[in-house]
Amino acid sequence: MKLRPTSSAPPAPDEPTEGSLAGDTIEAADTIRMPGPLHRVYRFFISKRTGIGLILSMAVLTLLGTMLVQSTADQREDPQLYAEWLDTVRPKYQGWTDILDWLGLFDVFGSWYFKAVNILLCISILCCVVHRVPLLRKRATRPQLHVTEPFFAHAGIHHDLTVPVPPEQAETRVRAALSAARYRILEDPKGPGRNTYADRFRWMPFGTIMAHVAFVIILLGCLITANTGFSVASLPITVGTRTDVGHGTGLSIEATSFEDAYYDDGRPKDYVSHLVLYKDGVKVKEQDTRVNEPLRYDGVKFFQAAFGFAAKVSVKDRTGTVIYQGGVPLKVSTPDGEHVYGKVAVPGRDVDLFVVTSASGKVDPELGPGAAVIRIMPTDKDENLGEQVVTQGQSATIRGLTYTFEREAQYTDLMVSDDPGALWVWIGSGMILVGMTVTMFLRHRRLWVRVVPAEGGSRIRIASSERHDTAYEGWAARLVEGIAADLGATPTSAASGSDRAARHSTVGA
């Protein structure tokens, strides 16, 4: 009379597994019925090759987008700014610069092919979900109750013991033990003997469905942000002026003050901008904004990023009408680092106003303290239409327009983002966490039990299709040992070893 734990022998062809059950395999043709051409498309999307190809494509594009310098939305919207940006990366990529630009690899995540791969991958995942759901539902609601004799001999986990009690009593004790472990008990009416199917956590495999759907939600969230959101890496605002946010938001923002504080050793302690936000000219919010305390409104977030000096200027035409008045943030350094400059487009004139001053800590003999160079250049052209050195309060007349350097000021630099897909990314991330947790820690456990008459009592055979699950093997062994002890079988010897095929224990009546 023997109790034989797990064997390493190969499973029988009719062993129930996670992929198929004896007589319980569900093909797509059995569950999804559609016209021929549409069915071929469906089969293409559920193919493993298609899934692997799309995942690899996504990985390659993501790697390229990570390794290659990516341009910003503001740079791509301004042809001159984009051309200047290309010149800054040309030394790095040299002759490949124009090729990479033509291929759109400086904007990988906004490219049509990246979006196409995302959409195709979403379709593939959803098709696989549709293909998988019928099998999981059938396994949970109409499981395979009957298995053949070879399964009990070759299953991943199997036990065989003989006990000195009638089959009815043995079956009752086994079912009681499984019920105490919160297993669902179903009777198999087919012979031979008395057969029982038991399982636990039957709905938990749907955690994989949740995780796959969650991945689709995350991808769609990213696509929503890429197509309807925006990100501005730098929005400089001169203190005391108002600047339009753009991107169809109808928002404009004003910085009324800026303060920076430092520790005694010179380390920065705090940067604070007092911002006033307007929607279509109407004030909607006011807040002190710090690095980790952004101003938020209707999904748009304003983060404190940097600060510096600016020049307040005004531009008048020949009649004295003010056509521009505001600040020019001096945030761009010249290649030699000796000067900083900023520019602003003169409304309605197709020219840009450049203001150039000495960089902090630098001295230019031609520029005295508080002086600046006013330079006028055509928009999108490298041509100097005129320039003049002025001090605060002085004016320069160039090409019929009068440019006045009113005074120096500070500017605050903001990062602005609108991420409408963020909520869906968070929802998807939560679903993945839940789905993977229940899948990993609440696995669907299934046992098949057969009790047949034997000399002097009954023979109990218990088997499960689980493999390489040490914890479950231990639980099953303890279950069987408890049944054996309760039914009058007592262990007489036991062998140990790491090889499952070499392990066995013997019980006798």
Coordinates of C-alpha atoms in Angstrom, one line a residue:
M1 CA 0.0 0.0 0.0
K2 CA 1.9 3.0 -1.2
L3 CA 1.6 6.8 -1.3
R4 CA 3.5 8.0 -4.3
P5 CA 4.1 11.8 -4.7
T6 CA 5.0 13.7 -7.8
S7 CA 6.7 11.9 -10.6
S8 CA 8.9 13.5 -13.3
A9 CA 7.5 11.2 -16.0
P10 CA 6.2 13.0 -19.1
P11 CA 2.4 13.7 -19.0
A12 CA 0.0 11.6 -20.9
P13 CA -1.4 13.0 -24.1
D14 CA -4.8 13.5 -22.5
E15 CA -3.5 15.3 -19.4
P16 CA -5.4 18.5 -18.6
T17 CA -3.1 21.5 -18.9
E18 CA -3.4 25.3 -18.9
G19 CA -3.5 25.3 -22.7
S20 CA -5.8 22.4 -23.3
L21 CA -7.9 19.7 -21.6
A22 CA -8.7 16.2 -22.8
G23 CA -11.6 16.8 -25.1
D24 CA -11.8 20.5 -24.0
T25 CA -9.6 22.3 -26.5
I26 CA -11.4 25.4 -27.9
E27 CA -10.3 26.6 -31.3
A28 CA -11.0 30.1 -32.6
A29 CA -13.3 28.6 -35.3
D30 CA -15.4 27.1 -32.6
T31 CA -15.9 30.4 -30.7
I32 CA -15.6 33.2 -33.3
R33 CA -17.7 33.0 -36.4
M34 CA -17.2 35.6 -39.1
P35 CA -16.9 35.9 -42.9
G36 CA -13.8 34.3 -44.5
P37 CA -11.8 37.5 -45.2
L38 CA -12.5 39.0 -41.8
H39 CA -11.7 35.7 -40.2
R40 CA -8.3 35.7 -41.9
V41 CA -7.6 39.2 -40.6
Y42 CA -8.6 38.0 -37.1
R43 CA -6.3 35.0 -37.4
F44 CA -3.5 37.3 -38.4
F45 CA -3.9 39.5 -35.3
I46 CA -4.0 36.5 -32.9
S47 CA -0.9 35.0 -34.4
K48 CA 2.1 34.8 -32.0
R49 CA 4.3 36.0 -34.9
T50 CA 2.2 39.1 -35.3
G51 CA 2.3 39.9 -31.6
I52 CA 6.0 39.3 -31.3
G53 CA 6.7 41.4 -34.4
L54 CA 4.6 44.3 -33.1
I55 CA 6.2 44.2 -29.7
L56 CA 9.7 44.1 -31.2
S57 CA 8.8 47.1 -33.5
M58 CA 7.5 49.0 -30.4
A59 CA 10.8 48.2 -28.6
V60 CA 13.0 49.3 -31.5
L61 CA 11.1 52.6 -31.9
T62 CA 11.1 53.2 -28.2
L63 CA 14.9 52.6 -28.1
L64 CA 15.4 55.0 -31.0
G65 CA 13.3 57.6 -29.4
T66 CA 15.3 57.2 -26.2
M67 CA 18.8 57.2 -27.7
L68 CA 18.3 59.9 -30.3
V69 CA 17.8 63.5 -29.2
Q70 CA 14.1 64.5 -29.7
S71 CA 12.9 67.9 -30.7
T72 CA 10.3 69.7 -28.8
A73 CA 6.8 70.7 -30.0
D74 CA 7.7 74.4 -30.0
Q75 CA 10.8 73.8 -32.1
R76 CA 8.8 71.8 -34.7
E77 CA 6.1 74.5 -34.9
D78 CA 8.7 77.2 -35.8
P79 CA 10.6 76.4 -39.0
Q80 CA 13.4 78.8 -38.1
L81 CA 13.7 77.5 -34.5
Y82 CA 13.7 74.0 -35.8
A83 CA 16.4 74.8 -38.4
E84 CA 18.5 76.3 -35.6
W85 CA 17.9 73.2 -33.4
L86 CA 19.1 70.9 -36.3
D87 CA 22.3 73.0 -36.4
T88 CA 22.8 72.3 -32.7
V89 CA 22.6 68.5 -33.2
R90 CA 24.5 68.4 -36.5
P91 CA 27.9 68.1 -34.9
K92 CA 26.7 65.0 -33.0
Y93 CA 25.0 63.2 -35.9
Q94 CA 27.0 64.8 -38.8
G95 CA 26.0 63.5 -42.2
W96 CA 23.1 61.5 -40.7
T97 CA 21.3 64.6 -39.4
D98 CA 19.3 65.2 -42.6
I99 CA 18.6 61.5 -43.0
L100 CA 17.3 61.1 -39.5
D101 CA 15.2 64.3 -39.9
W102 CA 13.7 63.0 -43.2
L103 CA 12.9 59.7 -41.4
G104 CA 11.2 61.6 -38.6
L105 CA 13.4 60.1 -36.0
F106 CA 13.8 63.4 -34.2
D107 CA 10.1 63.0 -33.3
V108 CA 9.7 59.3 -32.9
F109 CA 6.9 59.3 -30.4
G110 CA 4.8 61.7 -32.5
S111 CA 5.4 59.9 -35.8
W112 CA 2.7 58.3 -37.8
Y113 CA 4.5 54.9 -37.8
F114 CA 4.8 54.9 -34.0
K115 CA 1.1 55.6 -33.6
A116 CA 0.4 52.9 -36.2
V117 CA 2.4 50.3 -34.3
N118 CA 0.5 51.3 -31.1
I119 CA -2.9 50.9 -32.8
L120 CA -2.0 47.6 -34.4
L121 CA -0.7 46.3 -31.1
C122 CA -3.9 47.3 -29.4
I123 CA -5.9 45.5 -32.0
S124 CA -3.7 42.4 -31.6
I125 CA -4.1 42.3 -27.9
L126 CA -7.8 42.8 -28.0
C127 CA -8.2 40.0 -30.6
C128 CA -6.1 37.7 -28.3
V129 CA -8.4 38.6 -25.4
V130 CA -11.5 37.8 -27.4
H131 CA -9.8 34.5 -28.5
R132 CA -8.9 33.6 -24.9
V133 CA -12.1 34.5 -23.0
P134 CA -14.3 31.6 -24.1
L135 CA -11.7 29.0 -22.9
L136 CA -11.4 30.7 -19.5
R137 CA -15.1 31.1 -19.2
K138 CA -15.7 27.4 -20.0
R139 CA -13.0 26.3 -17.7
A140 CA -14.6 28.3 -14.9
T141 CA -18.2 27.3 -15.5
R142 CA -18.1 24.0 -17.4
P143 CA -14.7 22.4 -16.4
Q144 CA -13.5 19.1 -17.7
L145 CA -14.7 16.7 -15.1
H146 CA -13.4 13.4 -16.5
V147 CA -9.8 12.3 -17.0
T148 CA -8.4 8.9 -18.0
E149 CA -6.2 6.5 -16.1
P150 CA -2.9 7.6 -17.6
F151 CA -3.4 11.1 -16.3
F152 CA -3.4 9.8 -12.7
A153 CA 0.0 8.1 -13.4
H154 CA 1.8 11.0 -15.2
A155 CA 0.3 14.3 -14.0
G156 CA 2.6 17.0 -12.7
I157 CA 1.4 16.3 -9.2
H158 CA -0.1 12.9 -8.3
H159 CA -0.6 10.7 -5.2
D160 CA -1.8 7.2 -4.9
L161 CA -2.8 5.5 -1.6
T162 CA -4.7 2.6 -0.3
V163 CA -6.8 2.9 2.9
P164 CA -8.8 0.3 4.9
V165 CA -12.3 1.9 4.5
P166 CA -15.1 1.5 1.9
P167 CA -15.0 3.8 -1.2
E168 CA -18.0 5.8 0.0
Q169 CA -16.3 6.7 3.3
A170 CA -13.0 7.4 1.5
E171 CA -14.7 9.7 -1.0
T172 CA -16.6 11.5 1.8
R173 CA -13.3 12.2 3.7
V174 CA -11.6 13.5 0.6
R175 CA -14.4 15.8 -0.2
A176 CA -14.6 17.1 3.3
A177 CA -10.8 17.9 3.2
L178 CA -11.2 19.7 -0.1
S179 CA -14.3 21.6 1.2
A180 CA -12.3 22.7 4.3
A181 CA -9.7 24.1 1.9
R182 CA -12.5 26.1 0.2
Y183 CA -12.5 24.1 -3.0
R184 CA -15.5 23.8 -5.2
I185 CA -16.6 20.2 -5.5
L186 CA -18.2 18.7 -8.7
E187 CA -19.0 15.0 -9.3
D188 CA -17.9 13.2 -12.3
P189 CA -20.7 10.6 -13.1
K190 CA -18.4 8.6 -15.5
G191 CA -16.6 5.6 -14.2
P192 CA -14.6 3.8 -13.2
G193 CA -15.2 4.1 -9.5
R194 CA -16.2 7.4 -7.8
N195 CA -14.8 10.5 -9.4
T196 CA -14.5 14.1 -8.2
Y197 CA -13.3 17.3 -9.7
A198 CA -12.3 20.1 -7.3
D199 CA -11.0 23.6 -8.0
R200 CA -10.3 26.9 -6.3
F201 CA -9.9 30.5 -7.6
R202 CA -11.7 29.6 -10.8
W203 CA -12.2 33.2 -11.8
M204 CA -8.6 34.3 -11.1
P205 CA -7.3 33.5 -14.6
F206 CA -9.3 36.4 -15.8
G207 CA -6.6 38.5 -14.2
T208 CA -4.5 38.0 -17.3
I209 CA -7.4 39.4 -19.3
M210 CA -7.5 42.4 -17.0
A211 CA -3.7 42.9 -17.5
H212 CA -4.0 42.7 -21.3
V213 CA -6.9 45.1 -21.4
A214 CA -5.0 47.4 -19.0
F215 CA -2.0 47.5 -21.4
V216 CA -4.3 48.6 -24.2
I217 CA -5.7 51.3 -22.0
I218 CA -2.2 52.5 -21.2
L219 CA -1.3 52.6 -24.9
L220 CA -4.5 54.5 -25.8
G221 CA -3.8 56.9 -23.0
C222 CA -0.4 57.6 -24.5
L223 CA -2.0 58.1 -27.9
I224 CA -4.6 60.5 -26.5
T225 CA -1.9 62.6 -25.0
A226 CA 0.2 62.5 -28.1
N227 CA -2.7 63.7 -30.3
T228 CA -4.7 66.0 -28.0
G229 CA -2.2 67.1 -25.4
F230 CA 0.9 69.2 -25.6
S231 CA 4.1 69.9 -23.7
V232 CA 6.1 73.2 -23.6
A233 CA 9.6 72.7 -22.3
S234 CA 10.2 76.4 -21.8
L235 CA 7.7 79.3 -21.5
P236 CA 9.6 82.3 -20.3
I237 CA 7.5 85.2 -18.8
T238 CA 9.0 88.5 -17.9
V239 CA 7.8 89.6 -14.5
G240 CA 5.0 92.1 -14.9
T241 CA 3.9 90.9 -18.4
R242 CA 1.3 88.4 -19.7
T243 CA 2.1 85.7 -22.2
D244 CA -0.3 83.5 -24.3
V245 CA -0.1 79.7 -23.6
G246 CA -1.4 78.9 -27.1
H247 CA -2.2 75.4 -28.3
G248 CA -5.9 76.3 -28.6
T249 CA -6.3 76.6 -24.8
G250 CA -7.4 80.3 -24.7
L251 CA -5.1 80.6 -21.7
S252 CA -2.7 83.4 -20.9
I253 CA -0.5 83.7 -17.8
E254 CA 1.0 86.6 -16.0
A255 CA 4.0 86.6 -13.6
T256 CA 3.4 89.4 -11.1
S257 CA 6.6 88.6 -9.0
F258 CA 9.5 86.2 -8.6
E259 CA 11.6 85.5 -5.5
D260 CA 14.6 83.3 -5.1
A261 CA 16.1 82.4 -1.7
Y262 CA 19.4 80.7 -0.9
Y263 CA 21.1 79.0 2.0
D264 CA 24.2 80.5 3.6
D265 CA 26.5 78.2 1.6
G266 CA 24.9 79.5 -1.7
R267 CA 22.7 76.5 -2.4
P268 CA 19.3 77.4 -3.8
K269 CA 16.6 77.2 -1.1
D270 CA 13.4 78.3 -2.9
Y271 CA 12.1 79.7 -6.2
V272 CA 8.7 81.2 -6.1
S273 CA 6.7 82.7 -9.0
H274 CA 3.3 84.4 -8.3
L275 CA 1.2 83.5 -11.3
V276 CA -2.1 84.8 -12.5
L277 CA -4.0 82.7 -15.0
Y278 CA -6.5 84.0 -17.5
K279 CA -9.0 82.2 -19.7
D280 CA -10.2 84.2 -22.7
G281 CA -9.1 87.3 -20.8
V282 CA -10.9 86.5 -17.6
K283 CA -8.9 85.7 -14.5
V284 CA -9.5 82.1 -13.4
K285 CA -6.7 81.3 -10.9
E286 CA -3.9 82.8 -8.9
Q287 CA -1.2 80.9 -7.1
D288 CA 2.4 80.9 -5.8
T289 CA 4.2 78.3 -7.9
R290 CA 7.2 76.4 -6.9
V291 CA 9.2 73.5 -8.5
N292 CA 7.1 70.8 -6.8
E293 CA 3.9 72.9 -6.5
P294 CA 2.6 73.5 -10.0
L295 CA -0.4 75.6 -10.9
R296 CA -3.1 73.3 -12.3
Y297 CA -6.2 74.3 -14.3
D298 CA -8.4 72.2 -16.5
G299 CA -5.7 69.6 -17.0
V300 CA -3.0 72.1 -17.8
K301 CA -0.1 72.2 -15.4
F302 CA 2.5 75.0 -15.0
F303 CA 5.8 74.0 -13.3
Q304 CA 8.5 76.4 -12.1
A305 CA 11.6 75.5 -14.2
A306 CA 14.2 78.3 -14.3
F307 CA 14.6 82.0 -14.0
G308 CA 16.9 84.8 -15.3
F309 CA 17.1 88.4 -16.5
A310 CA 15.0 90.0 -19.2
A311 CA 14.7 93.4 -20.9
K312 CA 11.5 95.3 -21.0
V313 CA 11.1 97.0 -24.4
S314 CA 8.5 98.9 -26.4
V315 CA 8.1 99.4 -30.1
K316 CA 6.4 102.4 -31.8
D317 CA 5.7 103.2 -35.4
R318 CA 6.1 106.6 -37.0
T319 CA 2.9 107.9 -35.6
G320 CA 3.9 107.0 -32.1
T321 CA 1.5 104.2 -31.8
V322 CA 2.7 101.4 -29.6
I323 CA 2.7 98.1 -31.6
Y324 CA 4.5 96.0 -29.0
Q325 CA 5.3 96.4 -25.3
G326 CA 6.6 93.6 -23.1
G327 CA 9.6 91.6 -22.0
V328 CA 12.4 89.9 -23.9
P329 CA 13.8 87.0 -21.7
L330 CA 17.6 86.9 -22.2
K331 CA 17.9 83.1 -22.0
V332 CA 20.1 82.2 -24.9
S333 CA 23.9 82.3 -24.6
T334 CA 26.2 83.0 -27.6
P335 CA 28.6 80.2 -28.5
D336 CA 31.5 82.0 -26.8
G337 CA 29.5 82.5 -23.6
E338 CA 30.3 86.2 -23.6
H339 CA 26.7 87.4 -24.3
V340 CA 23.1 86.4 -23.7
Y341 CA 20.2 87.4 -25.9
G342 CA 16.5 87.0 -26.5
K343 CA 14.2 87.8 -29.4
V344 CA 10.6 88.6 -30.0
A345 CA 8.6 88.9 -33.2
V346 CA 7.4 92.5 -34.0
P347 CA 3.7 92.2 -34.7
G348 CA 2.7 92.7 -38.3
R349 CA 6.2 93.6 -39.5
D350 CA 7.9 90.3 -40.4
V351 CA 10.9 91.3 -38.4
D352 CA 12.4 90.0 -35.1
L353 CA 13.7 92.2 -32.4
F354 CA 16.9 90.9 -30.7
V355 CA 18.2 92.3 -27.4
V356 CA 21.8 91.4 -26.6
T357 CA 23.6 92.1 -23.3
S358 CA 26.8 90.9 -21.6
A359 CA 26.5 87.5 -19.9
S360 CA 26.6 87.4 -16.1
G361 CA 30.1 88.0 -14.9
K362 CA 31.4 89.0 -18.3
V363 CA 32.5 92.5 -19.4
D364 CA 32.2 93.9 -22.9
P365 CA 34.0 97.2 -23.4
E366 CA 31.5 98.2 -26.0
L367 CA 28.6 97.7 -23.6
G368 CA 28.6 99.7 -20.5
P369 CA 26.6 98.7 -17.3
G370 CA 22.9 98.5 -18.1
A371 CA 23.5 98.8 -21.8
A372 CA 22.1 96.5 -24.5
V373 CA 22.3 96.0 -28.3
I374 CA 19.1 96.4 -30.2
R375 CA 19.3 94.4 -33.4
I376 CA 16.6 94.0 -36.1
M377 CA 16.6 91.0 -38.4
P378 CA 14.0 89.7 -41.0
T379 CA 11.9 86.7 -39.8
D380 CA 13.4 83.4 -40.9
K381 CA 16.4 85.2 -42.5
D382 CA 20.0 85.7 -41.3
E383 CA 20.3 89.3 -42.3
N384 CA 21.1 92.3 -40.1
L385 CA 18.7 95.2 -40.9
G386 CA 20.3 97.5 -38.3
E387 CA 21.5 97.6 -34.7
Q388 CA 22.3 100.2 -32.0
V389 CA 23.7 100.2 -28.5
V390 CA 21.3 101.8 -26.0
T391 CA 21.0 102.2 -22.2
Q392 CA 17.9 101.9 -20.1
G393 CA 15.4 104.5 -21.1
Q394 CA 17.1 105.2 -24.5
S395 CA 15.5 104.5 -27.9
A396 CA 16.9 103.4 -31.3
T397 CA 15.1 104.1 -34.6
I398 CA 15.7 101.4 -37.2
R399 CA 13.7 101.1 -40.5
G400 CA 11.0 103.5 -39.4
L401 CA 10.3 101.9 -36.0
T402 CA 11.4 103.2 -32.6
Y403 CA 12.7 100.6 -30.1
T404 CA 13.0 101.6 -26.5
F405 CA 14.9 99.7 -23.9
E406 CA 12.8 100.6 -20.9
R407 CA 14.6 98.7 -18.1
E408 CA 16.0 95.4 -16.9
A409 CA 13.6 92.9 -15.2
Q410 CA 13.5 89.3 -14.2
Y411 CA 11.8 86.4 -16.0
T412 CA 10.5 83.1 -14.8
D413 CA 10.7 80.1 -17.0
L414 CA 7.8 77.6 -16.8
M415 CA 7.3 74.1 -18.1
V416 CA 3.7 73.7 -19.3
S417 CA 2.0 70.4 -20.1
D418 CA -1.5 69.1 -20.9
D419 CA -1.7 65.3 -20.4
P420 CA -5.3 64.2 -21.0
G421 CA -4.3 60.6 -21.2
A422 CA -2.6 60.5 -17.8
L423 CA -5.8 59.4 -16.0
W424 CA -6.2 56.4 -18.4
V425 CA -2.5 55.5 -17.9
W426 CA -3.0 55.5 -14.1
I427 CA -6.2 53.4 -14.4
G428 CA -4.4 51.0 -16.7
S429 CA -1.4 50.8 -14.4
G430 CA -3.7 50.0 -11.5
M431 CA -5.5 47.3 -13.5
I432 CA -2.2 45.7 -14.4
L433 CA -1.2 45.6 -10.8
V434 CA -4.4 44.0 -9.8
G435 CA -4.5 41.6 -12.7
M436 CA -0.9 40.4 -12.3
T437 CA -1.3 40.1 -8.5
V438 CA -4.4 37.8 -8.7
T439 CA -2.8 35.8 -11.6
M440 CA 0.5 35.2 -9.7
F441 CA -0.8 34.7 -6.2
L442 CA -4.3 33.3 -6.7
R443 CA -3.7 30.8 -9.4
H444 CA -6.5 28.5 -10.5
R445 CA -6.0 25.3 -8.6
R446 CA -7.6 22.1 -10.0
L447 CA -7.6 18.5 -8.6
W448 CA -9.1 15.3 -10.0
V449 CA -9.9 12.5 -7.5
R450 CA -10.7 8.9 -8.2
V451 CA -11.7 6.4 -5.5
V452 CA -12.1 2.7 -6.5
P453 CA -12.5 -0.5 -4.5
A454 CA -9.3 -2.3 -3.5
E455 CA -8.3 -5.3 -1.6
G456 CA -9.0 -4.6 2.1
G457 CA -10.5 -1.2 1.4
S458 CA -10.2 1.6 -1.2
R459 CA -7.7 3.1 -3.5
I460 CA -7.6 6.9 -3.7
R461 CA -5.8 8.6 -6.6
I462 CA -5.4 12.4 -6.6
A463 CA -3.8 14.3 -9.4
S464 CA -3.3 17.9 -10.6
S465 CA -1.8 19.3 -13.8
E466 CA 0.3 21.8 -11.9
R467 CA 4.1 21.7 -12.7
H468 CA 7.1 23.1 -11.0
D469 CA 5.1 24.6 -8.1
T470 CA 6.9 23.6 -4.9
A471 CA 4.4 25.3 -2.6
Y472 CA 1.4 23.6 -4.2
E473 CA 3.2 20.3 -4.2
G474 CA 3.8 20.7 -0.5
W475 CA 0.2 21.6 0.2
A476 CA -1.1 18.6 -1.8
A477 CA 1.3 16.2 0.0
R478 CA 0.1 17.5 3.4
L479 CA -3.6 17.1 2.2
V480 CA -2.9 13.5 1.3
E481 CA -1.0 12.8 4.5
G482 CA -4.0 14.1 6.5
I483 CA -6.4 12.0 4.6
A484 CA -4.2 8.9 5.0
A485 CA -3.9 9.5 8.8
D486 CA -7.6 10.0 9.3
L487 CA -8.6 6.9 7.3
G488 CA -6.3 4.6 9.2
A489 CA -3.2 4.5 7.1
T490 CA 0.1 5.1 9.0
P491 CA 3.4 6.0 7.4
T492 CA 6.1 3.4 7.7
S493 CA 9.0 4.9 5.8
A494 CA 9.9 7.9 3.8
A495 CA 12.8 8.8 1.4
S496 CA 14.1 12.3 0.6
G497 CA 15.9 13.9 -2.2
S498 CA 15.7 16.9 -4.6
D499 CA 14.7 14.8 -7.6
R500 CA 11.0 14.5 -7.6
A501 CA 11.2 11.2 -9.4
A502 CA 13.3 9.7 -6.6
R503 CA 11.1 10.8 -3.8
H504 CA 8.4 8.4 -2.4
S505 CA 6.8 7.5 0.9
T506 CA 5.0 4.3 2.0
V507 CA 1.9 4.0 4.1
G508 CA 0.3 0.8 5.3
A509 CA -3.0 -0.2 6.9

